[in-house]
CSV table of N, CA and C in Angstrom, one decimal:
chain,number,residue,atom,x,y,z
A,21,UNK,N,0.9,-1.2,0.0
A,21,UNK,CA,0.0,0.0,0.0
A,21,UNK,C,0.9,1.2,0.0
A,22,UNK,N,0.6,2.2,-0.8
A,22,UNK,CA,1.4,3.4,-0.9
A,22,UNK,C,0.5,4.6,-0.6
A,23,UNK,N,1.1,5.5,0.2
A,23,UNK,CA,0.4,6.8,0.6
A,23,UNK,C,1.3,7.9,0.2
A,24,UNK,N,0.7,9.0,-0.3
A,24,UNK,CA,1.5,10.2,-0.7
A,24,UNK,C,1.4,11.2,0.4
A,25,UNK,N,2.5,11.8,0.7
A,25,UNK,CA,2.6,12.9,1.7
A,25,UNK,C,3.3,14.1,1.0
A,26,UNK,N,2.9,15.3,1.3
A,26,UNK,CA,3.5,16.5,0.6
A,26,UNK,C,5.0,16.5,0.9
A,27,UNK,N,5.8,16.7,-0.1
A,27,UNK,CA,7.3,16.8,0.1
A,27,UNK,C,7.9,15.4,0.1
A,28,UNK,N,7.2,14.3,0.2
A,28,UNK,CA,7.7,13.0,0.2
A,28,UNK,C,7.1,12.2,-0.9
A,29,UNK,N,7.9,11.5,-1.7
A,29,UNK,CA,7.3,10.8,-2.8
A,29,UNK,C,6.2,9.8,-2.4
A,30,UNK,N,6.5,8.9,-1.5
A,30,UNK,CA,5.5,7.9,-1.0
A,30,UNK,C,6.1,7.2,0.2
A,31,UNK,N,5.3,6.6,1.0
A,31,UNK,CA,5.7,5.8,2.1
A,31,UNK,C,5.0,4.5,2.1
A,32,UNK,N,5.7,3.5,2.5
A,32,UNK,CA,5.1,2.1,2.5
A,32,UNK,C,4.8,1.7,3.9
A,33,UNK,N,3.7,1.1,4.1
A,33,UNK,CA,3.3,0.5,5.4
A,33,UNK,C,3.3,-1.0,5.2
A,34,UNK,N,4.2,-1.6,5.9
A,34,UNK,CA,4.4,-3.1,5.7
A,34,UNK,C,3.7,-3.8,6.9
A,35,UNK,N,2.9,-4.7,6.6
A,35,UNK,CA,2.3,-5.5,7.7
A,35,UNK,C,2.8,-6.9,7.6
A,36,UNK,N,3.0,-7.6,8.7
A,36,UNK,CA,3.5,-8.9,8.8
A,36,UNK,C,2.5,-9.8,9.5
A,37,UNK,N,2.5,-11.0,9.1
A,37,UNK,CA,1.7,-12.0,10.0
A,37,UNK,C,2.4,-12.1,11.3
A,38,UNK,N,1.7,-12.4,12.4
A,38,UNK,CA,2.2,-12.4,13.7
A,38,UNK,C,3.5,-13.3,13.9
A,39,UNK,N,3.5,-14.4,13.1
A,39,UNK,CA,4.7,-15.2,13.3
A,39,UNK,C,5.9,-14.7,12.6
A,40,UNK,N,5.8,-13.6,11.7
A,40,UNK,CA,6.9,-13.0,11.0
A,40,UNK,C,7.2,-11.6,11.5
A,41,UNK,N,6.6,-11.2,12.6
A,41,UNK,CA,6.8,-9.8,13.1
A,41,UNK,C,8.2,-9.7,13.7
A,42,UNK,N,8.9,-8.5,13.6
A,42,UNK,CA,10.2,-8.4,14.2
A,42,UNK,C,10.1,-8.6,15.7
A,43,UNK,N,11.3,-9.0,16.3
A,43,UNK,CA,11.3,-9.3,17.7
A,43,UNK,C,11.1,-8.0,18.5
A,44,UNK,N,10.4,-8.1,19.6
A,44,UNK,CA,10.1,-6.9,20.5
A,44,UNK,C,11.4,-6.5,21.2
A,45,UNK,N,11.6,-5.2,21.2
A,45,UNK,CA,12.8,-4.6,21.9
A,45,UNK,C,12.5,-4.6,23.4
A,46,UNK,N,13.4,-5.0,24.3
A,46,UNK,CA,13.2,-5.0,25.7
A,46,UNK,C,13.1,-3.5,26.2
A,47,UNK,N,12.1,-3.3,27.1
A,47,UNK,CA,11.9,-1.9,27.6
A,47,UNK,C,13.0,-1.6,28.5
A,48,UNK,N,13.5,-0.3,28.5
A,48,UNK,CA,14.6,0.0,29.4
A,48,UNK,C,14.1,-0.1,30.9
A,49,UNK,N,14.9,-0.5,31.8
A,49,UNK,CA,14.5,-0.7,33.2
A,49,UNK,C,14.6,0.7,33.8
A,50,UNK,N,13.4,1.2,34.4
A,50,UNK,CA,13.4,2.5,35.1
A,50,UNK,C,14.3,2.5,36.3
A,51,UNK,N,14.8,3.6,36.7
A,51,UNK,CA,15.6,3.7,37.9
A,51,UNK,C,14.7,3.6,39.1
A,52,UNK,N,15.2,2.8,40.1
A,52,UNK,CA,14.4,2.6,41.3
A,52,UNK,C,14.3,3.9,42.0
A,53,UNK,N,13.1,4.3,42.6
A,53,UNK,CA,13.0,5.5,43.3
A,53,UNK,C,13.7,5.4,44.7
A,54,UNK,N,14.3,6.5,45.1
A,54,UNK,CA,15.0,6.5,46.4
A,54,UNK,C,13.9,6.4,47.5
A,55,UNK,N,14.1,5.5,48.4
A,55,UNK,CA,13.1,5.4,49.5
A,55,UNK,C,13.7,6.0,50.7
A,56,UNK,N,12.9,6.8,51.5
A,56,UNK,CA,13.4,7.4,52.7
A,56,UNK,C,13.8,6.3,53.7
A,57,UNK,N,14.9,6.6,54.5
A,57,UNK,CA,15.3,5.6,55.5
A,57,UNK,C,14.3,5.8,56.7
A,58,UNK,N,14.1,4.7,57.4
A,58,UNK,CA,13.2,4.7,58.5
A,58,UNK,C,13.9,4.5,59.8
A,59,UNK,N,13.4,5.2,60.9
A,59,UNK,CA,14.0,5.0,62.2
A,59,UNK,C,13.5,3.7,62.8
A,60,UNK,N,13.8,3.4,64.1
A,60,UNK,CA,13.4,2.2,64.7
A,60,UNK,C,11.8,2.1,64.9
A,61,UNK,N,11.1,3.2,64.8
A,61,UNK,CA,9.7,3.1,65.0
A,61,UNK,C,9.0,2.9,63.6
A,62,UNK,N,9.7,2.9,62.5
A,62,UNK,CA,9.2,2.7,61.2
A,62,UNK,C,8.8,4.0,60.5
A,63,UNK,N,9.0,5.2,61.2
A,63,UNK,CA,8.7,6.5,60.6
A,63,UNK,C,9.8,6.9,59.7
A,64,UNK,N,9.6,7.4,58.6
A,64,UNK,CA,10.6,7.9,57.7
A,64,UNK,C,11.3,9.1,58.3
A,65,UNK,N,12.6,9.3,58.1
A,65,UNK,CA,13.3,10.4,58.6
A,65,UNK,C,12.8,11.7,57.9
A,66,UNK,N,12.5,12.7,58.7
A,66,UNK,CA,12.0,14.0,58.1
A,66,UNK,C,13.0,14.6,57.3
A,67,UNK,N,14.3,14.5,57.6
A,67,UNK,CA,15.4,15.1,56.8
A,67,UNK,C,15.4,14.5,55.4
A,68,UNK,N,15.2,13.2,55.3
A,68,UNK,CA,15.2,12.6,54.0
A,68,UNK,C,14.0,13.0,53.2
A,69,UNK,N,12.8,13.2,53.8
A,69,UNK,CA,11.6,13.5,53.1
A,69,UNK,C,11.6,15.0,52.7
A,70,UNK,N,12.0,15.9,53.6
A,70,UNK,CA,11.8,17.3,53.4
A,70,UNK,C,13.1,18.1,53.3
A,71,UNK,N,14.2,17.5,53.5
A,71,UNK,CA,15.5,18.2,53.4
A,71,UNK,C,15.9,18.8,54.8
A,72,UNK,N,17.2,19.3,54.8
A,72,UNK,CA,17.8,19.8,56.1
A,72,UNK,C,17.2,21.1,56.5
A,73,UNK,N,16.5,21.8,55.7
A,73,UNK,CA,16.0,23.2,56.1
A,73,UNK,C,14.9,23.1,57.1
A,74,UNK,N,14.2,21.9,57.3
A,74,UNK,CA,13.1,21.8,58.3
A,74,UNK,C,13.7,21.3,59.6
A,75,UNK,N,14.8,21.9,60.1
A,75,UNK,CA,15.5,21.4,61.3
A,75,UNK,C,14.6,21.6,62.6
A,76,UNK,N,13.7,22.5,62.6
A,76,UNK,CA,13.0,22.7,63.9
A,76,UNK,C,11.7,22.0,64.1
A,77,UNK,N,11.3,21.0,63.3
A,77,UNK,CA,10.0,20.4,63.5
A,77,UNK,C,9.9,19.8,64.9
A,78,UNK,N,8.8,20.1,65.6
A,78,UNK,CA,8.6,19.8,67.0
A,78,UNK,C,7.4,18.9,67.3
A,79,UNK,N,7.3,18.2,68.4
A,79,UNK,CA,6.2,17.5,68.8
A,79,UNK,C,5.7,18.0,70.2
A,80,UNK,N,4.5,17.7,70.5
A,80,UNK,CA,4.0,18.1,71.9
A,80,UNK,C,3.1,17.0,72.4
A,81,UNK,N,3.4,16.6,73.6
A,81,UNK,CA,2.5,15.7,74.4
A,81,UNK,C,1.7,16.6,75.3
A,82,UNK,N,0.3,16.4,75.3
A,82,UNK,CA,-0.5,17.4,76.0
A,82,UNK,C,-1.7,16.7,76.7
A,83,UNK,N,-2.3,17.4,77.6
A,83,UNK,CA,-3.5,17.0,78.3
A,83,UNK,C,-4.4,18.2,78.4
A,84,UNK,N,-5.6,18.1,77.9
A,84,UNK,CA,-6.6,19.1,78.0
A,84,UNK,C,-7.9,18.6,78.7
A,85,UNK,N,-8.5,19.4,79.5
A,85,UNK,CA,-9.8,19.0,80.2
A,85,UNK,C,-10.7,20.2,80.1
A,86,UNK,N,-12.0,19.9,79.9
A,86,UNK,CA,-13.0,21.0,79.9
A,86,UNK,C,-14.4,20.6,79.5
A,87,UNK,N,-15.2,21.6,79.2
A,87,UNK,CA,-16.6,21.4,79.0
A,87,UNK,C,-17.0,22.1,77.7
A,88,UNK,N,-18.2,21.7,77.2
A,88,UNK,CA,-18.7,22.3,76.0
A,88,UNK,C,-20.2,22.3,76.0
A,89,UNK,N,-20.8,23.5,75.7
A,89,UNK,CA,-22.2,23.6,75.4
A,89,UNK,C,-22.4,24.8,74.5
A,90,UNK,N,-22.3,24.6,73.2
A,90,UNK,CA,-22.2,25.6,72.2
A,90,UNK,C,-20.9,26.4,72.2
A,91,UNK,N,-20.4,26.6,73.4
A,91,UNK,CA,-19.1,27.2,73.6
A,91,UNK,C,-18.2,26.1,74.3
A,92,UNK,N,-17.0,25.9,73.8
A,92,UNK,CA,-16.1,24.9,74.3
A,92,UNK,C,-14.9,25.6,74.9
A,93,UNK,N,-14.6,25.2,76.1
A,93,UNK,CA,-13.4,25.7,76.8
A,93,UNK,C,-12.7,24.6,77.4
A,94,UNK,N,-11.4,24.4,77.0
A,94,UNK,CA,-10.6,23.4,77.5
A,94,UNK,C,-9.2,24.0,77.9
A,95,UNK,N,-8.7,23.6,79.1
A,95,UNK,CA,-7.5,24.1,79.6
A,95,UNK,C,-6.6,22.9,79.9
A,96,UNK,N,-5.3,23.1,79.9
A,96,UNK,CA,-4.4,22.0,80.2
A,96,UNK,C,-2.9,22.4,80.1
A,97,UNK,N,-2.1,21.4,79.9
A,97,UNK,CA,-0.6,21.6,79.9
A,97,UNK,C,0.0,20.7,78.8
A,98,UNK,N,1.2,21.0,78.5
A,98,UNK,CA,1.9,20.1,77.6
A,98,UNK,C,3.4,20.3,77.7
A,99,UNK,N,4.1,19.4,77.0
A,99,UNK,CA,5.6,19.4,76.9
A,99,UNK,C,5.9,19.3,75.5
A,100,UNK,N,6.7,20.3,75.0
A,100,UNK,CA,7.1,20.4,73.6
A,100,UNK,C,8.6,19.9,73.5
A,101,UNK,N,8.9,19.1,72.5
A,101,UNK,CA,10.2,18.6,72.3
A,101,UNK,C,10.5,18.8,70.8
A,102,UNK,N,11.6,19.5,70.5
A,102,UNK,CA,12.0,19.8,69.2
A,102,UNK,C,13.2,18.9,68.8
A,103,UNK,N,13.3,18.6,67.5
A,103,UNK,CA,14.4,17.8,67.0
A,103,UNK,C,15.8,18.4,67.3
A,104,UNK,N,15.9,19.7,67.4
A,104,UNK,CA,17.2,20.3,67.7
A,104,UNK,C,17.5,20.3,69.2
A,105,UNK,N,16.7,19.6,70.0
A,105,UNK,CA,17.0,19.4,71.4
A,105,UNK,C,16.3,20.4,72.4
A,106,UNK,N,15.7,21.4,71.8
A,106,UNK,CA,15.0,22.4,72.7
A,106,UNK,C,13.7,21.7,73.3
A,107,UNK,N,13.4,22.1,74.5
A,107,UNK,CA,12.2,21.6,75.2
A,107,UNK,C,11.6,22.7,76.0
A,108,UNK,N,10.2,22.6,76.2
A,108,UNK,CA,9.5,23.6,77.0
A,108,UNK,C,8.3,23.0,77.6
A,109,UNK,N,8.0,23.4,78.8
A,109,UNK,CA,6.7,23.1,79.4
A,109,UNK,C,5.7,24.2,79.1
A,110,UNK,N,4.5,23.9,78.7
A,110,UNK,CA,3.6,25.0,78.2
A,110,UNK,C,2.2,24.8,78.9
A,111,UNK,N,1.5,26.0,79.0
A,111,UNK,CA,0.1,26.0,79.4
A,111,UNK,C,-0.7,26.2,78.1
A,112,UNK,N,-1.8,25.4,78.1
A,112,UNK,CA,-2.7,25.4,76.9
A,112,UNK,C,-4.1,25.9,77.3
A,113,UNK,N,-4.7,26.7,76.5
A,113,UNK,CA,-6.1,27.2,76.7
A,113,UNK,C,-6.8,27.2,75.3
A,114,UNK,N,-7.9,26.5,75.2
A,114,UNK,CA,-8.6,26.4,74.0
A,114,UNK,C,-10.0,26.9,74.2
A,115,UNK,N,-10.4,27.8,73.4
A,115,UNK,CA,-11.8,28.4,73.4
A,115,UNK,C,-12.3,28.4,72.0
A,116,UNK,N,-13.5,27.8,71.8
A,116,UNK,CA,-14.1,27.8,70.5
A,116,UNK,C,-15.6,27.7,70.6
A,117,UNK,N,-16.3,27.9,69.4
A,117,UNK,CA,-17.7,27.9,69.3
A,117,UNK,C,-18.1,26.9,68.2
A,118,UNK,N,-19.3,26.5,68.3
A,118,UNK,CA,-19.8,25.6,67.2
A,118,UNK,C,-20.9,24.7,67.7
A,119,UNK,N,-21.2,23.7,67.0
A,119,UNK,CA,-22.2,22.7,67.5
A,119,UNK,C,-21.4,21.7,68.4
A,120,UNK,N,-21.6,21.8,69.7
A,120,UNK,CA,-20.8,21.1,70.6
A,120,UNK,C,-21.5,21.0,72.0
A,121,UNK,N,-21.3,19.8,72.6
A,121,UNK,CA,-21.8,19.6,73.9
A,121,UNK,C,-21.0,18.5,74.6
A,122,UNK,N,-20.8,18.6,75.9
A,122,UNK,CA,-20.1,17.5,76.7
A,122,UNK,C,-19.0,18.0,77.6
A,123,UNK,N,-18.4,17.0,78.2
A,123,UNK,CA,-17.2,17.2,79.1
A,123,UNK,C,-16.3,16.0,78.8
A,124,UNK,N,-15.0,16.3,78.8
A,124,UNK,CA,-14.0,15.3,78.6
A,124,UNK,C,-12.6,15.7,79.0
A,125,UNK,N,-11.8,14.7,79.2
A,125,UNK,CA,-10.4,14.9,79.5
A,125,UNK,C,-9.6,14.2,78.4
A,126,UNK,N,-8.8,14.9,77.7
A,126,UNK,CA,-8.1,14.4,76.5
A,126,UNK,C,-6.6,14.4,76.7
A,127,UNK,N,-5.9,13.3,76.3
A,127,UNK,CA,-4.4,13.3,76.3
A,127,UNK,C,-4.0,12.9,74.9
A,128,UNK,N,-3.0,13.5,74.4
A,128,UNK,CA,-2.6,13.2,73.0
A,128,UNK,C,-1.2,13.8,72.6
A,129,UNK,N,-1.0,13.8,71.3
A,129,UNK,CA,0.2,14.3,70.7
A,129,UNK,C,-0.1,15.4,69.7
A,130,UNK,N,0.8,16.4,69.6
A,130,UNK,CA,0.7,17.4,68.5
A,130,UNK,C,1.9,17.4,67.7
A,131,UNK,N,1.8,17.8,66.4
A,131,UNK,CA,2.9,17.8,65.5
A,131,UNK,C,3.0,19.1,64.8
A,132,UNK,N,4.1,19.9,65.1
A,132,UNK,CA,4.3,21.2,64.5
A,132,UNK,C,5.1,21.1,63.2
A,133,UNK,N,4.8,22.0,62.2
A,133,UNK,CA,5.6,22.0,61.0
A,133,UNK,C,6.2,23.4,60.9
A,134,UNK,N,7.3,23.5,60.1
A,134,UNK,CA,7.9,24.8,59.8
A,134,UNK,C,8.4,25.6,61.0
A,135,UNK,N,8.9,24.9,62.0
A,135,UNK,CA,9.4,25.6,63.2
A,135,UNK,C,11.0,25.6,63.1
A,136,UNK,N,11.6,26.8,63.2
A,136,UNK,CA,13.0,26.9,63.3
A,136,UNK,C,13.5,27.0,64.7
A,137,UNK,N,12.8,27.8,65.5
A,137,UNK,CA,13.2,28.0,66.9
A,137,UNK,C,11.9,27.8,67.8
A,138,UNK,N,12.2,27.2,69.0
A,138,UNK,CA,11.1,26.9,69.9
A,138,UNK,C,10.3,28.2,70.2
A,139,UNK,N,10.9,29.3,70.3
A,139,UNK,CA,10.1,30.6,70.6
A,139,UNK,C,9.1,30.9,69.6
A,140,UNK,N,9.1,30.4,68.4
A,140,UNK,CA,8.1,30.6,67.3
A,140,UNK,C,6.8,30.0,67.6
A,141,UNK,N,6.8,29.0,68.5
A,141,UNK,CA,5.6,28.2,68.8
A,141,UNK,C,4.6,28.9,69.7
A,142,UNK,N,5.1,29.8,70.6
A,142,UNK,CA,4.2,30.4,71.6
A,142,UNK,C,3.3,31.4,70.9
A,143,UNK,N,2.0,31.4,71.3
A,143,UNK,CA,1.0,32.4,70.8
A,143,UNK,C,-0.3,31.7,70.5
A,144,UNK,N,-1.1,32.3,69.7
A,144,UNK,CA,-2.5,31.9,69.5
A,144,UNK,C,-2.6,31.2,68.1
A,145,UNK,N,-3.3,30.1,68.0
A,145,UNK,CA,-3.5,29.4,66.8
A,145,UNK,C,-5.0,29.3,66.5
A,146,UNK,N,-5.3,29.4,65.2
A,146,UNK,CA,-6.7,29.3,64.8
A,146,UNK,C,-7.0,27.8,64.6
A,147,UNK,N,-8.1,27.3,65.2
A,147,UNK,CA,-8.3,25.9,65.1
A,147,UNK,C,-9.7,25.5,64.5
A,148,UNK,N,-9.7,24.3,63.9
A,148,UNK,CA,-10.9,23.7,63.3
A,148,UNK,C,-10.8,22.3,63.8
A,149,UNK,N,-11.8,21.9,64.6
A,149,UNK,CA,-11.7,20.5,65.1
A,149,UNK,C,-13.0,19.8,65.3
A,150,UNK,N,-12.9,18.5,65.6
A,150,UNK,CA,-14.1,17.7,65.9
A,150,UNK,C,-13.8,16.8,67.1
A,151,UNK,N,-14.8,16.5,67.8
A,151,UNK,CA,-14.6,15.6,69.0
A,151,UNK,C,-15.9,14.7,69.1
A,152,UNK,N,-15.7,13.5,69.7
A,152,UNK,CA,-16.8,12.6,69.8
A,152,UNK,C,-16.4,11.6,70.9
A,153,UNK,N,-17.4,11.2,71.7
A,153,UNK,CA,-17.1,10.1,72.6
A,153,UNK,C,-18.2,10.0,73.7
A,154,UNK,N,-18.4,8.7,74.1
A,154,UNK,CA,-19.2,8.3,75.2
A,154,UNK,C,-18.4,7.3,75.9
A,155,UNK,N,-17.9,7.7,77.1
A,155,UNK,CA,-16.9,7.0,77.9
A,155,UNK,C,-15.5,7.2,77.3
A,156,UNK,N,-15.3,6.8,76.1
A,156,UNK,CA,-14.0,7.1,75.4
A,156,UNK,C,-14.1,8.2,74.4
A,157,UNK,N,-13.4,9.2,74.6
A,157,UNK,CA,-13.5,10.4,73.7
A,157,UNK,C,-12.3,10.4,72.7
A,158,UNK,N,-12.5,11.0,71.5
A,158,UNK,CA,-11.4,11.2,70.6
A,158,UNK,C,-11.5,12.7,70.2
A,159,UNK,N,-10.4,13.3,69.9
A,159,UNK,CA,-10.3,14.7,69.5
A,159,UNK,C,-9.3,14.9,68.4
A,160,UNK,N,-9.7,15.6,67.4
A,160,UNK,CA,-8.8,15.9,66.2
A,160,UNK,C,-8.9,17.4,65.9
A,161,UNK,N,-7.8,18.0,65.8
A,161,UNK,CA,-7.8,19.5,65.5
A,161,UNK,C,-6.7,19.8,64.5
A,162,UNK,N,-6.9,20.7,63.6
A,162,UNK,CA,-5.9,21.2,62.7
A,162,UNK,C,-5.9,22.7,63.0
A,163,UNK,N,-4.6,23.2,63.3
A,163,UNK,CA,-4.4,24.6,63.7
A,163,UNK,C,-3.4,25.2,62.9
A,164,UNK,N,-3.5,26.6,62.8
A,164,UNK,CA,-2.4,27.3,62.0
A,164,UNK,C,-2.1,28.6,62.7
A,165,UNK,N,-0.9,29.1,62.5
A,165,UNK,CA,-0.5,30.4,63.0
A,165,UNK,C,0.6,30.8,62.0
A,166,UNK,N,0.1,31.6,61.0
A,166,UNK,CA,1.0,32.0,59.9
A,166,UNK,C,1.6,30.8,59.2
A,167,UNK,N,2.9,30.7,59.2
A,167,UNK,CA,3.5,29.6,58.4
A,167,UNK,C,3.6,28.3,59.2
A,168,UNK,N,3.3,28.4,60.5
A,168,UNK,CA,3.4,27.2,61.4
A,168,UNK,C,2.0,26.5,61.5
A,169,UNK,N,2.0,25.2,61.3
A,169,UNK,CA,0.8,24.4,61.4
A,169,UNK,C,1.0,23.4,62.5
A,170,UNK,N,-0.1,23.0,63.1
A,170,UNK,CA,-0.1,22.1,64.2
A,170,UNK,C,-1.3,21.2,64.1
A,171,UNK,N,-1.1,19.9,64.2
A,171,UNK,CA,-2.1,18.9,64.2
A,171,UNK,C,-2.2,18.2,65.6
A,172,UNK,N,-3.4,18.2,66.2
A,172,UNK,CA,-3.5,17.6,67.5
A,172,UNK,C,-4.4,16.3,67.4
A,173,UNK,N,-3.9,15.2,67.9
A,173,UNK,CA,-4.6,14.0,67.9
A,173,UNK,C,-4.6,13.4,69.3
A,174,UNK,N,-5.8,13.3,69.9
A,174,UNK,CA,-5.9,12.9,71.2
A,174,UNK,C,-7.1,11.9,71.5
A,175,UNK,N,-7.0,11.3,72.7
A,175,UNK,CA,-8.1,10.4,73.1
A,175,UNK,C,-8.1,10.5,74.6
A,176,UNK,N,-9.3,10.2,75.2
A,176,UNK,CA,-9.4,10.2,76.6
A,176,UNK,C,-10.8,9.7,77.1
A,177,UNK,N,-11.3,10.3,78.2
A,177,UNK,CA,-12.5,9.9,78.8
A,177,UNK,C,-13.5,11.0,78.8
A,178,UNK,N,-14.8,10.7,78.8
A,178,UNK,CA,-15.8,11.7,78.9
A,178,UNK,C,-17.0,11.4,77.9
A,179,UNK,N,-17.9,12.3,77.8
A,179,UNK,CA,-19.0,12.3,76.9
A,179,UNK,C,-19.0,13.6,76.2
A,180,UNK,N,-18.9,13.6,74.9
A,180,UNK,CA,-18.9,14.8,74.1
A,180,UNK,C,-19.1,14.5,72.6
A,181,UNK,N,-19.6,15.5,71.9
A,181,UNK,CA,-19.8,15.4,70.5
A,181,UNK,C,-19.8,16.8,70.0
A,182,UNK,N,-19.2,17.1,68.8
A,182,UNK,CA,-19.2,18.4,68.3
A,182,UNK,C,-18.2,18.7,67.2
A,183,UNK,N,-18.4,19.8,66.6
A,183,UNK,CA,-17.5,20.4,65.6
A,183,UNK,C,-17.4,21.9,65.9
A,184,UNK,N,-16.2,22.3,66.0
A,184,UNK,CA,-15.9,23.7,66.5
A,184,UNK,C,-14.9,24.4,65.6
A,185,UNK,N,-14.9,25.8,65.8
A,185,UNK,CA,-13.9,26.6,65.3
A,185,UNK,C,-13.5,27.6,66.4
A,186,UNK,N,-12.2,27.9,66.6
A,186,UNK,CA,-11.8,28.7,67.7
A,186,UNK,C,-10.3,29.0,67.7
A,187,UNK,N,-9.8,29.0,68.9
A,187,UNK,CA,-8.3,29.2,69.0
A,187,UNK,C,-7.7,28.4,70.1
A,188,UNK,N,-6.4,28.2,70.0
A,188,UNK,CA,-5.7,27.5,71.1
A,188,UNK,C,-4.5,28.5,71.4
A,189,UNK,N,-4.3,28.8,72.7
A,189,UNK,CA,-3.2,29.6,73.1
A,189,UNK,C,-2.1,28.7,73.7
A,190,UNK,N,-0.9,28.9,73.3
A,190,UNK,CA,0.2,28.1,73.8
A,190,UNK,C,1.2,29.1,74.5
A,191,UNK,N,1.4,29.0,75.8
A,191,UNK,CA,2.2,29.9,76.5
A,191,UNK,C,3.2,29.2,77.4
A,192,UNK,N,4.4,29.7,77.6
A,192,UNK,CA,5.4,29.0,78.4
A,192,UNK,C,4.9,29.0,79.9
A,193,UNK,N,5.2,27.9,80.6
A,193,UNK,CA,4.9,27.8,82.0
A,193,UNK,C,6.1,28.3,82.9
């Protein structure tokens, strides 16, 4: 079969029966992706994932206790530990509004991002959270303060249910 193209005299398309087809060329092997190294807990090293510039990422163990009836107020304390070795004991105060009712005592962990120095952590954070429980409570919050973000994940005892928006104050003790 011949086909005419402008500027080219003609081109031939050759078809072969399957038993006469030219051999398939092997596909090049793709390079294996680099996998982050994991520490003893199985968590990938943050330096490997995000680079050395994230040196100040910190964690917080906390305990909050309080009540809620359209207005939620929880107070408590925590201990912040940063990867660069800095530590601080802090006072926590959370005030928010929304569809919420109950009383609970929550213990959990928080994870900060984009922290270079411990002193950047102190202040007020805007929060969006949900909580639920009868006897066993769970609490999840996402908070932000400029470039610093904080995720709180906790569980505890009490009876509560709700969805709130508010703030969390973190101050040195």
